[in-house]
Amino acid sequence: MAIRNIACTVILAAVVYHEASAQTARRKGPIIRQADRILIESGDPKSLFNFFADTLLLPVAWPITDTRGFISGALGAGNVNLEFFRRAEPDNAAGRKPGAARYAGIAFEPYPLPNSLREMQVAGIPYAPPEPYISTLPKGTQGVLWTTVALPYMSRPGMSIFLYEYSPEYLRADIRRNQLGNRLVLNGGGPLGLQAVSEIVIESTNLEKDKTQWALLLGTQTSSGSWRAGAGPAIRLIPGEEDRIQSIVFKVESIARAKEFLIKNRLGGSDSHKEISFDPSKVQGLNIRAVE
C-alpha cells in the first residue's frame, strides 16, 4: 500500500493549525480508540521490513512497495502495525547515517472521527483540517479511503502524532488487526514468541507540559504512570534531551525463549531475567526491548 505516502506527506508537511475554539459543552467520551501503527523511517526500509518479516516472522499488513521512490510496507505486531517507509526525497536533516532508522510517529485510530473532533474541540486540543484521501473503493466507485488529521500541538519536529481513520467501505482497521493478531498467534509469535507491543516510550524535554497534553488526548494515566488506549500499546513519557520516540517494548510469551533466540542469532544481549534488548546495530539503530 504505497499510497500511504500521501498520509506521511500530509502529516510531516502540515503547517495549517486548527485552533479549537473554547466550548462550554462537556466531553462525552474518549478521543482515541487505540494506536493503529508505529511509523519507522529508514534509509533502507526493505532490509528492515525483511528482517521483521523473514527473521521474526511477523505477518504482512501490506507488502513493501516502491512508488516513485517512496517505499512503504507494514507488518502486524499483535496489537499494532509497524510501518517501514522512506520518502521519495529523504530528509537527512537529523544527520542520520544511510540505512539508519528512527521512530517517526504514531497513527492513532479515533473513535468515529466526527466524535473525536468534537471532543478535541471541547478539550481545547488544536488540530489541522481533516485531509480525506479520495481514490477507487473496492466496489469500483470513487470515494474516501481514509482521512488524516494532524495534531501539531502534540507533534514535534522529529515525531508526528496524528489521527488516521479508514473509511469502512475501504477497510475495517479493527478486523484487520484481529486477523493479523490471529496469524501471529497461529505461528506462535514467531521465534521471539511475540504477543504484542507493550509500550511506546517517548522522551520529552518538557515532561510536565507534555504529560498535560497527552492527558488531554488519552485521559487519565494508569497506576504505572503510562496511558493506554484500548488494546494498543501504552504510551510512556520519560525525561530526555530531545523530543522523540525513544523505544518500543515487545511483550513476549517467555523472556527465556526470547533471550535464547536473540543470543543464539547474535541479535541481542542479556539485560536481566525480566527483559532483553535487541542489539541496535542489527535493527538499524532502533531501540527495542522485550519483556514477559
PDB file of C-alpha atoms in Angstrom:
ATOM      1  CA  MET A   1       0.000   0.000   0.000  1.00  0.00           C
ATOM      2  CA  ALA A   2       2.451   2.586  -1.180  1.00  0.00           C
ATOM      3  CA  ILE A   3      -0.413   5.096  -1.321  1.00  0.00           C
ATOM      4  CA  ARG A   4       0.378   5.765   2.348  1.00  0.00           C
ATOM      5  CA  ASN A   5       2.975   8.238   1.114  1.00  0.00           C
ATOM      6  CA  ILE A   6       0.117  10.708   0.774  1.00  0.00           C
ATOM      7  CA  ALA A   7      -0.607  10.406   4.500  1.00  0.00           C
ATOM      8  CA  CYS A   8       3.040  10.714   5.502  1.00  0.00           C
ATOM      9  CA  THR A   9       3.461  13.791   3.319  1.00  0.00           C
ATOM     10  CA  VAL A  10       0.368  15.396   4.813  1.00  0.00           C
ATOM     11  CA  ILE A  11       1.477  14.711   8.360  1.00  0.00           C
ATOM     12  CA  LEU A  12       5.068  15.796   8.037  1.00  0.00           C
ATOM     13  CA  ALA A  13       4.292  18.868   5.963  1.00  0.00           C
ATOM     14  CA  ALA A  14       1.222  20.045   7.851  1.00  0.00           C
ATOM     15  CA  VAL A  15       1.547  23.696   8.751  1.00  0.00           C
ATOM     16  CA  VAL A  16      -2.104  24.706   8.983  1.00  0.00           C
ATOM     17  CA  TYR A  17      -3.254  24.791  12.577  1.00  0.00           C
ATOM     18  CA  HIS A  18      -6.861  24.448  13.590  1.00  0.00           C
ATOM     19  CA  GLU A  19      -7.270  26.463  16.749  1.00  0.00           C
ATOM     20  CA  ALA A  20     -10.063  24.683  18.545  1.00  0.00           C
ATOM     21  CA  SER A  21     -12.482  27.202  19.939  1.00  0.00           C
ATOM     22  CA  ALA A  22     -13.398  27.178  23.606  1.00  0.00           C
ATOM     23  CA  GLN A  23     -16.515  25.147  24.240  1.00  0.00           C
ATOM     24  CA  THR A  24     -18.942  25.250  27.116  1.00  0.00           C
ATOM     25  CA  ALA A  25     -20.081  21.678  26.429  1.00  0.00           C
ATOM     26  CA  ARG A  26     -18.682  18.802  28.425  1.00  0.00           C
ATOM     27  CA  ARG A  27     -16.710  15.923  26.985  1.00  0.00           C
ATOM     28  CA  LYS A  28     -18.845  12.885  26.264  1.00  0.00           C
ATOM     29  CA  GLY A  29     -16.205  10.265  25.603  1.00  0.00           C
ATOM     30  CA  PRO A  30     -12.617   9.367  24.687  1.00  0.00           C
ATOM     31  CA  ILE A  31     -10.829  10.661  21.602  1.00  0.00           C
ATOM     32  CA  ILE A  32      -8.555   7.736  20.778  1.00  0.00           C
ATOM     33  CA  ARG A  33      -9.648   4.139  20.197  1.00  0.00           C
ATOM     34  CA  GLN A  34      -6.032   2.936  20.087  1.00  0.00           C
ATOM     35  CA  ALA A  35      -2.705   3.285  18.272  1.00  0.00           C
ATOM     36  CA  ASP A  36      -3.089   1.880  14.756  1.00  0.00           C
ATOM     37  CA  ARG A  37       0.541   1.888  13.678  1.00  0.00           C
ATOM     38  CA  ILE A  38       4.040   2.995  14.571  1.00  0.00           C
ATOM     39  CA  LEU A  39       5.895   4.722  11.744  1.00  0.00           C
ATOM     40  CA  ILE A  40       9.555   3.787  11.275  1.00  0.00           C
ATOM     41  CA  GLU A  41      11.574   5.813   8.791  1.00  0.00           C
ATOM     42  CA  SER A  42      14.646   4.170   7.327  1.00  0.00           C
ATOM     43  CA  GLY A  43      17.184   4.800   4.606  1.00  0.00           C
ATOM     44  CA  ASP A  44      16.821   1.101   3.754  1.00  0.00           C
ATOM     45  CA  PRO A  45      13.262   0.111   4.705  1.00  0.00           C
ATOM     46  CA  LYS A  46      13.297  -3.036   2.561  1.00  0.00           C
ATOM     47  CA  SER A  47      16.049  -4.641   4.635  1.00  0.00           C
ATOM     48  CA  LEU A  48      14.359  -3.719   7.906  1.00  0.00           C
ATOM     49  CA  PHE A  49      10.975  -4.937   6.645  1.00  0.00           C
ATOM     50  CA  ASN A  50      12.528  -8.219   5.518  1.00  0.00           C
ATOM     51  CA  PHE A  51      14.209  -8.731   8.896  1.00  0.00           C
ATOM     52  CA  PHE A  52      10.932  -8.402  10.779  1.00  0.00           C
ATOM     53  CA  ALA A  53       9.027 -10.441   8.167  1.00  0.00           C
ATOM     54  CA  ASP A  54      11.547 -13.216   7.440  1.00  0.00           C
ATOM     55  CA  THR A  55      13.501 -13.489  10.702  1.00  0.00           C
ATOM     56  CA  LEU A  56      10.883 -12.556  13.302  1.00  0.00           C
ATOM     57  CA  LEU A  57       8.036 -13.911  11.106  1.00  0.00           C
ATOM     58  CA  LEU A  58       5.618 -11.037  11.655  1.00  0.00           C
ATOM     59  CA  PRO A  59       2.532 -11.198   9.380  1.00  0.00           C
ATOM     60  CA  VAL A  60       2.358  -8.766   6.453  1.00  0.00           C
ATOM     61  CA  ALA A  61      -0.242  -5.995   6.710  1.00  0.00           C
ATOM     62  CA  TRP A  62       0.767  -4.698   3.275  1.00  0.00           C
ATOM     63  CA  PRO A  63       3.855  -5.650   1.270  1.00  0.00           C
ATOM     64  CA  ILE A  64       6.861  -3.424   0.793  1.00  0.00           C
ATOM     65  CA  THR A  65       6.179  -1.359  -2.320  1.00  0.00           C
ATOM     66  CA  ASP A  66       8.165   1.284  -4.183  1.00  0.00           C
ATOM     67  CA  THR A  67       6.137   4.022  -5.824  1.00  0.00           C
ATOM     68  CA  ARG A  68       8.181   6.758  -7.473  1.00  0.00           C
ATOM     69  CA  GLY A  69      10.886   6.442  -4.854  1.00  0.00           C
ATOM     70  CA  PHE A  70       8.525   6.340  -1.873  1.00  0.00           C
ATOM     71  CA  ILE A  71       8.833   2.948  -0.188  1.00  0.00           C
ATOM     72  CA  SER A  72       6.339   1.642   2.350  1.00  0.00           C
ATOM     73  CA  GLY A  73       5.384  -1.682   3.892  1.00  0.00           C
ATOM     74  CA  ALA A  74       3.832  -2.768   7.173  1.00  0.00           C
ATOM     75  CA  LEU A  75       3.736  -5.778   9.457  1.00  0.00           C
ATOM     76  CA  GLY A  76       1.405  -6.777  12.268  1.00  0.00           C
ATOM     77  CA  ALA A  77       2.860  -6.883  15.783  1.00  0.00           C
ATOM     78  CA  GLY A  78      -0.173  -8.291  17.547  1.00  0.00           C
ATOM     79  CA  ASN A  79      -1.998  -5.155  18.617  1.00  0.00           C
ATOM     80  CA  VAL A  80      -0.471  -2.535  16.313  1.00  0.00           C
ATOM     81  CA  ASN A  81       1.177  -2.346  12.904  1.00  0.00           C
ATOM     82  CA  LEU A  82       4.787  -1.393  12.270  1.00  0.00           C
ATOM     83  CA  GLU A  83       5.139   0.661   9.074  1.00  0.00           C
ATOM     84  CA  PHE A  84       8.586   0.928   7.481  1.00  0.00           C
ATOM     85  CA  PHE A  85       8.993   3.729   4.975  1.00  0.00           C
ATOM     86  CA  ARG A  86      11.343   6.012   3.114  1.00  0.00           C
ATOM     87  CA  ARG A  87      10.350   9.255   1.489  1.00  0.00           C
ATOM     88  CA  ALA A  88      10.999   9.902  -2.191  1.00  0.00           C
ATOM     89  CA  GLU A  89      13.230  12.752  -1.047  1.00  0.00           C
ATOM     90  CA  PRO A  90      14.900  11.519   2.160  1.00  0.00           C
ATOM     91  CA  ASP A  91      15.147  14.013   4.992  1.00  0.00           C
ATOM     92  CA  ASN A  92      18.711  13.863   6.278  1.00  0.00           C
ATOM     93  CA  ALA A  93      18.392  16.954   8.407  1.00  0.00           C
ATOM     94  CA  ALA A  94      18.949  14.917  11.540  1.00  0.00           C
ATOM     95  CA  GLY A  95      22.304  13.706  10.235  1.00  0.00           C
ATOM     96  CA  ARG A  96      21.308  10.053  10.212  1.00  0.00           C
ATOM     97  CA  LYS A  97      23.662   7.637   8.534  1.00  0.00           C
ATOM     98  CA  PRO A  98      22.499   5.901   5.333  1.00  0.00           C
ATOM     99  CA  GLY A  99      20.402   2.897   6.300  1.00  0.00           C
ATOM    100  CA  ALA A 100      19.778   4.169   9.835  1.00  0.00           C
ATOM    101  CA  ALA A 101      16.230   4.055  11.103  1.00  0.00           C
ATOM    102  CA  ARG A 102      14.178   6.089  13.559  1.00  0.00           C
ATOM    103  CA  TYR A 103      10.700   6.050  15.045  1.00  0.00           C
ATOM    104  CA  ALA A 104       8.968   8.793  13.081  1.00  0.00           C
ATOM    105  CA  GLY A 105       5.478   8.909  14.532  1.00  0.00           C
ATOM    106  CA  ILE A 106       2.265   7.294  15.732  1.00  0.00           C
ATOM    107  CA  ALA A 107      -1.012   6.997  13.824  1.00  0.00           C
ATOM    108  CA  PHE A 108      -3.944   6.839  16.232  1.00  0.00           C
ATOM    109  CA  GLU A 109      -7.307   5.389  15.283  1.00  0.00           C
ATOM    110  CA  PRO A 110     -10.007   7.771  16.548  1.00  0.00           C
ATOM    111  CA  TYR A 111     -13.467   6.919  17.693  1.00  0.00           C
ATOM    112  CA  PRO A 112     -15.768   7.889  14.823  1.00  0.00           C
ATOM    113  CA  LEU A 113     -13.842  10.895  13.579  1.00  0.00           C
ATOM    114  CA  PRO A 114     -16.665  13.480  13.933  1.00  0.00           C
ATOM    115  CA  ASN A 115     -16.989  12.485  17.597  1.00  0.00           C
ATOM    116  CA  SER A 116     -13.236  12.725  18.177  1.00  0.00           C
ATOM    117  CA  LEU A 117     -13.059  16.147  16.543  1.00  0.00           C
ATOM    118  CA  ARG A 118     -15.840  17.374  18.776  1.00  0.00           C
ATOM    119  CA  GLU A 119     -14.088  16.000  21.855  1.00  0.00           C
ATOM    120  CA  MET A 120     -10.843  17.723  20.845  1.00  0.00           C
ATOM    121  CA  GLN A 121     -12.691  20.997  20.442  1.00  0.00           C
ATOM    122  CA  VAL A 122     -14.167  20.632  23.913  1.00  0.00           C
ATOM    123  CA  ALA A 123     -10.761  19.685  25.353  1.00  0.00           C
ATOM    124  CA  GLY A 124      -9.045  22.584  23.569  1.00  0.00           C
ATOM    125  CA  ILE A 125      -6.705  20.397  21.510  1.00  0.00           C
ATOM    126  CA  PRO A 126      -5.686  22.140  18.264  1.00  0.00           C
ATOM    127  CA  TYR A 127      -5.792  20.057  15.094  1.00  0.00           C
ATOM    128  CA  ALA A 128      -5.225  20.556  11.378  1.00  0.00           C
ATOM    129  CA  PRO A 129      -8.144  20.387   8.949  1.00  0.00           C
ATOM    130  CA  PRO A 130      -9.105  16.796   8.091  1.00  0.00           C
ATOM    131  CA  GLU A 131      -7.414  15.573   4.893  1.00  0.00           C
ATOM    132  CA  PRO A 132      -9.513  12.920   3.109  1.00  0.00           C
ATOM    133  CA  TYR A 133      -7.764  10.739   0.530  1.00  0.00           C
ATOM    134  CA  ILE A 134     -10.064  10.001  -2.398  1.00  0.00           C
ATOM    135  CA  SER A 135      -9.498   7.121  -4.769  1.00  0.00           C
ATOM    136  CA  THR A 136     -11.225   3.994  -6.054  1.00  0.00           C
ATOM    137  CA  LEU A 137     -13.057   1.963  -3.419  1.00  0.00           C
ATOM    138  CA  PRO A 138     -13.170  -1.852  -3.575  1.00  0.00           C
ATOM    139  CA  LYS A 139     -16.659  -1.681  -5.132  1.00  0.00           C
ATOM    140  CA  GLY A 140     -15.236   0.357  -8.029  1.00  0.00           C
ATOM    141  CA  THR A 141     -16.635   3.794  -7.200  1.00  0.00           C
ATOM    142  CA  GLN A 142     -14.724   6.905  -6.193  1.00  0.00           C
ATOM    143  CA  GLY A 143     -14.766   7.739  -2.522  1.00  0.00           C
ATOM    144  CA  VAL A 144     -12.805   8.458   0.631  1.00  0.00           C
ATOM    145  CA  LEU A 145     -10.352   5.690   1.515  1.00  0.00           C
ATOM    146  CA  TRP A 146      -9.071   7.297   4.688  1.00  0.00           C
ATOM    147  CA  THR A 147      -8.885  10.648   6.462  1.00  0.00           C
ATOM    148  CA  THR A 148      -5.843  12.088   8.207  1.00  0.00           C
ATOM    149  CA  VAL A 149      -5.928  14.750  10.929  1.00  0.00           C
ATOM    150  CA  ALA A 150      -2.558  16.112  12.027  1.00  0.00           C
ATOM    151  CA  LEU A 151      -2.110  17.089  15.687  1.00  0.00           C
ATOM    152  CA  PRO A 152       0.513  19.858  15.570  1.00  0.00           C
ATOM    153  CA  TYR A 153       0.101  20.551  19.276  1.00  0.00           C
ATOM    154  CA  MET A 154       1.259  17.005  20.043  1.00  0.00           C
ATOM    155  CA  SER A 155       3.795  16.592  17.242  1.00  0.00           C
ATOM    156  CA  ARG A 156       7.441  17.608  17.318  1.00  0.00           C
ATOM    157  CA  PRO A 157       9.995  18.192  14.509  1.00  0.00           C
ATOM    158  CA  GLY A 158      11.082  14.543  14.673  1.00  0.00           C
ATOM    159  CA  MET A 159       7.800  12.978  15.767  1.00  0.00           C
ATOM    160  CA  SER A 160       4.426  13.128  14.000  1.00  0.00           C
ATOM    161  CA  ILE A 161       1.289  12.423  16.044  1.00  0.00           C
ATOM    162  CA  PHE A 162      -1.942  12.201  14.058  1.00  0.00           C
ATOM    163  CA  LEU A 163      -5.371  10.643  13.717  1.00  0.00           C
ATOM    164  CA  TYR A 164      -5.945   8.228  10.864  1.00  0.00           C
ATOM    165  CA  GLU A 165      -9.398   6.838  10.130  1.00  0.00           C
ATOM    166  CA  TYR A 166     -10.113   4.340   7.364  1.00  0.00           C
ATOM    167  CA  SER A 167     -13.451   4.501   5.588  1.00  0.00           C
ATOM    168  CA  PRO A 168     -15.432   1.361   6.498  1.00  0.00           C
ATOM    169  CA  GLU A 169     -16.151   0.979   2.760  1.00  0.00           C
ATOM    170  CA  TYR A 170     -12.416   0.583   2.231  1.00  0.00           C
ATOM    171  CA  LEU A 171     -11.092  -1.246   5.303  1.00  0.00           C
ATOM    172  CA  ARG A 172     -12.093  -2.116   8.862  1.00  0.00           C
ATOM    173  CA  ALA A 173      -8.997  -1.438  10.961  1.00  0.00           C
ATOM    174  CA  ASP A 174     -10.211  -3.480  13.926  1.00  0.00           C
ATOM    175  CA  ILE A 175     -10.940  -6.524  11.769  1.00  0.00           C
ATOM    176  CA  ARG A 176      -7.553  -6.284  10.072  1.00  0.00           C
ATOM    177  CA  ARG A 177      -5.771  -6.026  13.432  1.00  0.00           C
ATOM    178  CA  ASN A 178      -7.631  -9.108  14.661  1.00  0.00           C
ATOM    179  CA  GLN A 179      -6.745 -11.018  11.509  1.00  0.00           C
ATOM    180  CA  LEU A 180      -3.066 -10.121  11.791  1.00  0.00           C
ATOM    181  CA  GLY A 181      -3.098 -10.865  15.512  1.00  0.00           C
ATOM    182  CA  ASN A 182      -4.616 -14.289  14.859  1.00  0.00           C
ATOM    183  CA  ARG A 183      -1.962 -15.064  12.269  1.00  0.00           C
ATOM    184  CA  LEU A 184       0.715 -14.148  14.802  1.00  0.00           C
ATOM    185  CA  VAL A 185      -0.887 -16.447  17.374  1.00  0.00           C
ATOM    186  CA  LEU A 186      -1.077 -19.292  14.872  1.00  0.00           C
ATOM    187  CA  ASN A 187       2.674 -19.133  14.232  1.00  0.00           C
ATOM    188  CA  GLY A 188       3.408 -18.975  17.958  1.00  0.00           C
ATOM    189  CA  GLY A 189       4.513 -15.355  17.836  1.00  0.00           C
ATOM    190  CA  GLY A 190       7.422 -16.321  15.612  1.00  0.00           C
ATOM    191  CA  PRO A 191      10.767 -17.375  17.079  1.00  0.00           C
ATOM    192  CA  LEU A 192      10.619 -14.476  19.526  1.00  0.00           C
ATOM    193  CA  GLY A 193       7.232 -15.540  20.911  1.00  0.00           C
ATOM    194  CA  LEU A 194       5.910 -12.040  20.277  1.00  0.00           C
ATOM    195  CA  GLN A 195       2.422 -11.319  21.577  1.00  0.00           C
ATOM    196  CA  ALA A 196       2.055  -7.544  21.224  1.00  0.00           C
ATOM    197  CA  VAL A 197       3.769  -4.179  21.555  1.00  0.00           C
ATOM    198  CA  SER A 198       3.511  -3.425  25.248  1.00  0.00           C
ATOM    199  CA  GLU A 199       4.753   0.162  25.294  1.00  0.00           C
ATOM    200  CA  ILE A 200       5.900   3.114  23.223  1.00  0.00           C
ATOM    201  CA  VAL A 201       8.436   5.152  25.190  1.00  0.00           C
ATOM    202  CA  ILE A 202       8.668   8.860  24.349  1.00  0.00           C
ATOM    203  CA  GLU A 203      11.407  11.216  25.503  1.00  0.00           C
ATOM    204  CA  SER A 204      10.370  14.740  26.454  1.00  0.00           C
ATOM    205  CA  THR A 205      12.354  17.908  27.069  1.00  0.00           C
ATOM    206  CA  ASN A 206       9.404  19.390  28.979  1.00  0.00           C
ATOM    207  CA  LEU A 207       7.940  16.440  30.835  1.00  0.00           C
ATOM    208  CA  GLU A 208       5.220  18.133  32.891  1.00  0.00           C
ATOM    209  CA  LYS A 209       3.888  20.157  29.971  1.00  0.00           C
ATOM    210  CA  ASP A 210       3.846  17.112  27.695  1.00  0.00           C
ATOM    211  CA  LYS A 211       2.132  14.992  30.342  1.00  0.00           C
ATOM    212  CA  THR A 212      -0.665  17.560  30.442  1.00  0.00           C
ATOM    213  CA  GLN A 213      -1.006  17.465  26.659  1.00  0.00           C
ATOM    214  CA  TRP A 214      -1.071  13.668  26.484  1.00  0.00           C
ATOM    215  CA  ALA A 215      -3.615  13.549  29.316  1.00  0.00           C
ATOM    216  CA  LEU A 216      -5.945  15.757  27.266  1.00  0.00           C
ATOM    217  CA  LEU A 217      -5.661  13.330  24.361  1.00  0.00           C
ATOM    218  CA  LEU A 218      -5.621   9.981  26.182  1.00  0.00           C
ATOM    219  CA  GLY A 219      -7.240  10.655  29.549  1.00  0.00           C
ATOM    220  CA  THR A 220      -6.107   9.520  32.977  1.00  0.00           C
ATOM    221  CA  GLN A 221      -2.762   7.800  33.451  1.00  0.00           C
ATOM    222  CA  THR A 222      -2.661   4.203  34.626  1.00  0.00           C
ATOM    223  CA  SER A 223      -1.272   3.267  38.037  1.00  0.00           C
ATOM    224  CA  SER A 224       2.094   2.604  36.366  1.00  0.00           C
ATOM    225  CA  GLY A 225       2.250   6.176  35.056  1.00  0.00           C
ATOM    226  CA  SER A 226       1.544   5.469  31.380  1.00  0.00           C
ATOM    227  CA  TRP A 227      -1.525   5.922  29.166  1.00  0.00           C
ATOM    228  CA  ARG A 228      -3.290   3.054  27.444  1.00  0.00           C
ATOM    229  CA  ALA A 229      -5.983   3.377  24.805  1.00  0.00           C
ATOM    230  CA  GLY A 230      -7.889   0.208  24.032  1.00  0.00           C
ATOM    231  CA  ALA A 231      -5.818  -2.876  23.277  1.00  0.00           C
ATOM    232  CA  GLY A 232      -2.998  -0.833  21.769  1.00  0.00           C
ATOM    233  CA  PRO A 233       0.441  -0.130  23.219  1.00  0.00           C
ATOM    234  CA  ALA A 234       0.722   2.033  26.310  1.00  0.00           C
ATOM    235  CA  ILE A 235       2.353   5.452  25.950  1.00  0.00           C
ATOM    236  CA  ARG A 236       5.052   6.278  28.495  1.00  0.00           C
ATOM    237  CA  LEU A 237       6.840   9.630  28.791  1.00  0.00           C
ATOM    238  CA  ILE A 238      10.340   9.921  30.208  1.00  0.00           C
ATOM    239  CA  PRO A 239      12.653  12.940  30.553  1.00  0.00           C
ATOM    240  CA  GLY A 240      15.154  13.351  27.732  1.00  0.00           C
ATOM    241  CA  GLU A 241      17.389  15.751  25.851  1.00  0.00           C
ATOM    242  CA  GLU A 242      15.190  15.729  22.753  1.00  0.00           C
ATOM    243  CA  ASP A 243      11.550  15.155  21.871  1.00  0.00           C
ATOM    244  CA  ARG A 244      11.301  11.804  20.154  1.00  0.00           C
ATOM    245  CA  ILE A 245      10.052   8.251  20.322  1.00  0.00           C
ATOM    246  CA  GLN A 246      12.905   6.583  22.148  1.00  0.00           C
ATOM    247  CA  SER A 247      11.941   2.911  22.030  1.00  0.00           C
ATOM    248  CA  ILE A 248       9.246   0.295  21.776  1.00  0.00           C
ATOM    249  CA  VAL A 249       8.758  -2.641  24.123  1.00  0.00           C
ATOM    250  CA  PHE A 250       7.658  -6.057  22.882  1.00  0.00           C
ATOM    251  CA  LYS A 251       5.588  -8.331  25.102  1.00  0.00           C
ATOM    252  CA  VAL A 252       6.727 -11.916  24.627  1.00  0.00           C
ATOM    253  CA  GLU A 253       5.355 -15.221  25.875  1.00  0.00           C
ATOM    254  CA  SER A 254       8.623 -16.202  27.562  1.00  0.00           C
ATOM    255  CA  ILE A 255      11.605 -13.970  28.228  1.00  0.00           C
ATOM    256  CA  ALA A 256      13.786 -17.082  28.439  1.00  0.00           C
ATOM    257  CA  ARG A 257      12.685 -18.165  24.970  1.00  0.00           C
ATOM    258  CA  ALA A 258      13.199 -14.688  23.512  1.00  0.00           C
ATOM    259  CA  LYS A 259      16.604 -14.391  25.157  1.00  0.00           C
ATOM    260  CA  GLU A 260      17.704 -17.782  23.802  1.00  0.00           C
ATOM    261  CA  PHE A 261      16.667 -16.819  20.265  1.00  0.00           C
ATOM    262  CA  LEU A 262      18.325 -13.402  20.329  1.00  0.00           C
ATOM    263  CA  ILE A 263      21.580 -14.633  21.837  1.00  0.00           C
ATOM    264  CA  LYS A 264      21.764 -17.698  19.565  1.00  0.00           C
ATOM    265  CA  ASN A 265      21.341 -15.492  16.496  1.00  0.00           C
ATOM    266  CA  ARG A 266      23.581 -12.711  17.840  1.00  0.00           C
ATOM    267  CA  LEU A 267      20.700 -10.252  17.761  1.00  0.00           C
ATOM    268  CA  GLY A 268      20.745  -9.145  21.382  1.00  0.00           C
ATOM    269  CA  GLY A 269      22.351  -9.402  24.746  1.00  0.00           C
ATOM    270  CA  SER A 270      21.294 -10.431  28.211  1.00  0.00           C
ATOM    271  CA  ASP A 271      19.893  -7.488  30.203  1.00  0.00           C
ATOM    272  CA  SER A 272      18.205  -9.182  33.163  1.00  0.00           C
ATOM    273  CA  HIS A 273      15.857 -12.028  33.977  1.00  0.00           C
ATOM    274  CA  LYS A 274      12.945  -9.639  33.297  1.00  0.00           C
ATOM    275  CA  GLU A 275      13.871  -8.113  29.939  1.00  0.00           C
ATOM    276  CA  ILE A 276      16.255  -8.276  26.991  1.00  0.00           C
ATOM    277  CA  SER A 277      17.243  -5.730  24.352  1.00  0.00           C
ATOM    278  CA  PHE A 278      17.912  -6.097  20.663  1.00  0.00           C
ATOM    279  CA  ASP A 279      21.397  -5.141  19.543  1.00  0.00           C
ATOM    280  CA  PRO A 280      20.664  -1.754  17.862  1.00  0.00           C
ATOM    281  CA  SER A 281      23.260  -2.465  15.166  1.00  0.00           C
ATOM    282  CA  LYS A 282      21.095  -5.394  13.984  1.00  0.00           C
ATOM    283  CA  VAL A 283      17.953  -3.253  13.570  1.00  0.00           C
ATOM    284  CA  GLN A 284      19.433  -0.103  12.028  1.00  0.00           C
ATOM    285  CA  GLY A 285      19.873   1.639  15.373  1.00  0.00           C
ATOM    286  CA  LEU A 286      16.346   1.139  16.709  1.00  0.00           C
ATOM    287  CA  ASN A 287      15.893   0.716  20.458  1.00  0.00           C
ATOM    288  CA  ILE A 288      13.739  -2.382  21.010  1.00  0.00           C
ATOM    289  CA  ARG A 289      13.275  -4.228  24.290  1.00  0.00           C
ATOM    290  CA  ALA A 290      11.321  -7.358  25.120  1.00  0.00           C
ATOM    291  CA  VAL A 291       9.549  -8.144  28.400  1.00  0.00           C
ATOM    292  CA  GLU A 292       7.402 -11.035  29.540  1.00  0.00           C
TER     293      GLU A 292
END
